[in-house]
PDB file of C-alpha atoms in Angstrom:
ATOM      1  CA  MET A   3       0.000   0.000   0.000  1.00 70.00           C
ATOM      2  CA  THR A   4       1.332   3.399  -0.958  1.00 75.00           C
ATOM      3  CA  THR A   5       0.578   6.494   1.093  1.00 75.00           C
ATOM      4  CA  SER A   6       0.804   9.896  -0.522  1.00 76.00           C
ATOM      5  CA  PHE A   7       0.139  13.317   0.904  1.00 76.00           C
ATOM      6  CA  TRP A   8      -0.657  16.372  -1.196  1.00 78.00           C
ATOM      7  CA  ILE A   9      -1.053  19.917   0.042  1.00 79.00           C
ATOM      8  CA  TYR A  10      -3.587  22.174  -1.659  1.00 80.00           C
ATOM      9  CA  PRO A  11      -4.336  25.883  -1.222  1.00 79.00           C
ATOM     10  CA  PRO A  12      -7.194  26.952   1.047  1.00 82.00           C
ATOM     11  CA  VAL A  13     -10.612  25.768  -0.142  1.00 85.00           C
ATOM     12  CA  MET A  14     -12.020  29.296  -0.110  1.00 83.00           C
ATOM     13  CA  ALA A  15      -9.165  30.630  -2.281  1.00 83.00           C
ATOM     14  CA  VAL A  16      -9.271  28.104  -5.130  1.00 82.00           C
ATOM     15  CA  ALA A  17     -11.274  24.994  -5.976  1.00 84.00           C
ATOM     16  CA  ASP A  18      -8.308  22.571  -6.210  1.00 84.00           C
ATOM     17  CA  ALA A  19      -9.157  20.587  -3.060  1.00 84.00           C
ATOM     18  CA  LEU A  20     -12.819  20.401  -4.048  1.00 87.00           C
ATOM     19  CA  VAL A  21     -11.938  19.061  -7.504  1.00 87.00           C
ATOM     20  CA  VAL A  22      -9.502  16.390  -6.302  1.00 86.00           C
ATOM     21  CA  SER A  23     -11.633  15.331  -3.326  1.00 86.00           C
ATOM     22  CA  HIS A  24     -13.099  12.504  -5.415  1.00 84.00           C
ATOM     23  CA  MET A  25      -9.649  11.340  -6.551  1.00 88.00           C
ATOM     24  CA  VAL A  26      -8.233  10.781  -3.053  1.00 88.00           C
ATOM     25  CA  ASP A  27      -9.168   8.609  -0.075  1.00 88.00           C
ATOM     26  CA  GLY A  28      -9.794  11.643   2.097  1.00 90.00           C
ATOM     27  CA  LEU A  29      -8.731  15.097   3.214  1.00 90.00           C
ATOM     28  CA  PHE A  30      -7.258  16.615   6.349  1.00 91.00           C
ATOM     29  CA  VAL A  31      -8.428  20.138   7.122  1.00 92.00           C
ATOM     30  CA  ILE A  32      -5.636  22.411   8.386  1.00 90.00           C
ATOM     31  CA  VAL A  33      -6.759  25.028  10.920  1.00 91.00           C
ATOM     32  CA  ARG A  34      -4.225  27.670  11.905  1.00 89.00           C
ATOM     33  CA  LYS A  35      -4.427  29.088  15.418  1.00 87.00           C
ATOM     34  CA  ASP A  36      -5.306  32.798  15.606  1.00 87.00           C
ATOM     35  CA  ARG A  37      -5.630  32.956  11.809  1.00 89.00           C
ATOM     36  CA  THR A  38      -8.518  30.731  10.728  1.00 89.00           C
ATOM     37  CA  THR A  39     -11.842  32.261  11.690  1.00 90.00           C
ATOM     38  CA  ARG A  40     -14.857  30.213  12.719  1.00 91.00           C
ATOM     39  CA  SER A  41     -16.810  31.550   9.763  1.00 92.00           C
ATOM     40  CA  ALA A  42     -14.025  30.594   7.330  1.00 92.00           C
ATOM     41  CA  LEU A  43     -13.876  27.091   8.802  1.00 92.00           C
ATOM     42  CA  ALA A  44     -17.668  26.766   8.634  1.00 93.00           C
ATOM     43  CA  GLU A  45     -17.688  27.864   4.982  1.00 93.00           C
ATOM     44  CA  THR A  46     -14.835  25.475   4.169  1.00 92.00           C
ATOM     45  CA  MET A  47     -16.734  22.586   5.739  1.00 94.00           C
ATOM     46  CA  ARG A  48     -19.914  23.579   3.892  1.00 94.00           C
ATOM     47  CA  GLN A  49     -18.085  23.537   0.558  1.00 93.00           C
ATOM     48  CA  LEU A  50     -16.460  20.182   1.322  1.00 93.00           C
ATOM     49  CA  GLU A  51     -19.825  18.707   2.313  1.00 94.00           C
ATOM     50  CA  LEU A  52     -21.363  19.911  -0.977  1.00 94.00           C
ATOM     51  CA  VAL A  53     -18.896  17.756  -2.937  1.00 94.00           C
ATOM     52  CA  ASP A  54     -19.163  14.828  -0.469  1.00 94.00           C
ATOM     53  CA  ALA A  55     -15.489  15.080   0.460  1.00 91.00           C
ATOM     54  CA  ARG A  56     -14.366  12.533   3.039  1.00 92.00           C
ATOM     55  CA  ILE A  57     -12.780  14.346   5.984  1.00 93.00           C
ATOM     56  CA  LEU A  58     -10.136  12.204   7.694  1.00 92.00           C
ATOM     57  CA  GLY A  59      -9.423  14.707  10.431  1.00 92.00           C
ATOM     58  CA  PHE A  60      -8.211  18.139  11.415  1.00 92.00           C
ATOM     59  CA  VAL A  61      -4.742  19.523  12.068  1.00 90.00           C
ATOM     60  CA  PHE A  62      -4.499  22.419  14.519  1.00 87.00           C
ATOM     61  CA  ASN A  63      -1.423  24.283  13.325  1.00 86.00           C
ATOM     62  CA  ALA A  64       0.828  26.897  14.982  1.00 81.00           C
ATOM     63  CA  ALA A  65      -0.263  26.112  18.544  1.00 75.00           C
ATOM     64  CA  SER A  66       2.222  26.995  21.248  1.00 72.00           C
ATOM     65  CA  GLU A  67       3.485  24.183  23.437  1.00 62.00           C
ATOM     66  CA  SER A  68       3.447  26.556  26.416  1.00 63.00           C
ATOM     67  CA  GLU A  69      -0.334  27.020  26.173  1.00 60.00           C
ATOM     68  CA  HIS A  70      -1.592  24.227  28.367  1.00 58.00           C
ATOM     69  CA  GLY A  71      -5.202  23.467  28.949  1.00 62.00           C
ATOM     70  CA  TYR A  72      -6.953  21.060  31.275  1.00 60.00           C
ATOM     71  CA  TYR A  73      -6.462  17.981  29.104  1.00 59.00           C
ATOM     72  CA  SER A  74      -2.848  18.628  28.125  1.00 62.00           C
ATOM     73  CA  LYS A  75      -1.844  18.623  31.811  1.00 60.00           C
ATOM     74  CA  LYS A  76      -3.584  15.289  32.293  1.00 56.00           C
ATOM     75  CA  TYR A  77      -1.840  13.829  29.222  1.00 58.00           C
ATOM     76  CA  LYS A  78       1.583  14.936  30.486  1.00 57.00           C
ATOM     77  CA  LYS A  79       0.948  13.293  33.852  1.00 60.00           C
ATOM     78  CA  GLY A  80      -0.017  10.023  32.178  1.00 60.00           C
ATOM     79  CA  TYR A  81      -3.627  10.211  33.386  1.00 59.00           C
ATOM     80  CA  TYR A  82      -4.941   8.653  30.167  1.00 54.00           C
ATOM     81  CA  ALA A  83      -2.188   6.018  29.860  1.00 57.00           C
ATOM     82  CA  GLY A  84      -4.682   3.286  30.715  1.00 60.00           C
ATOM     83  CA  TYR A  85      -6.680   4.189  27.616  1.00 57.00           C
ATOM     84  CA  TYR A  86      -3.895   4.930  25.143  1.00 54.00           C
ATOM     85  CA  GLY A  87      -0.824   3.138  26.480  1.00 54.00           C
ATOM     86  CA  LYS A  88       2.137   4.398  28.480  1.00 54.00           C
ATOM     87  CA  ASP A  89       3.973   7.591  27.513  1.00 47.00           C
ATOM     88  CA  ARG A  90       7.269   7.022  25.782  1.00 46.00           C
TER      89      ARG A  90
END
């Protein structure tokens, strides 16, 4: 099995990702912290749904490691190790 990754411009800028969505197994949506607005993400998802694009997941980009929330502290302490395995 061969795995390939292709990066396309933002959906709202050009239609490339919409056109190729039927030629690939699925798409990851990249969301940049402090840059991608909720309305832009909502419109992107609406356009992808219109062409029945398969969304494999989301990537939250440009997040600072120093910005810890409730769950990140629990992950660092190994709280969820029983669910996901021990930290390496």
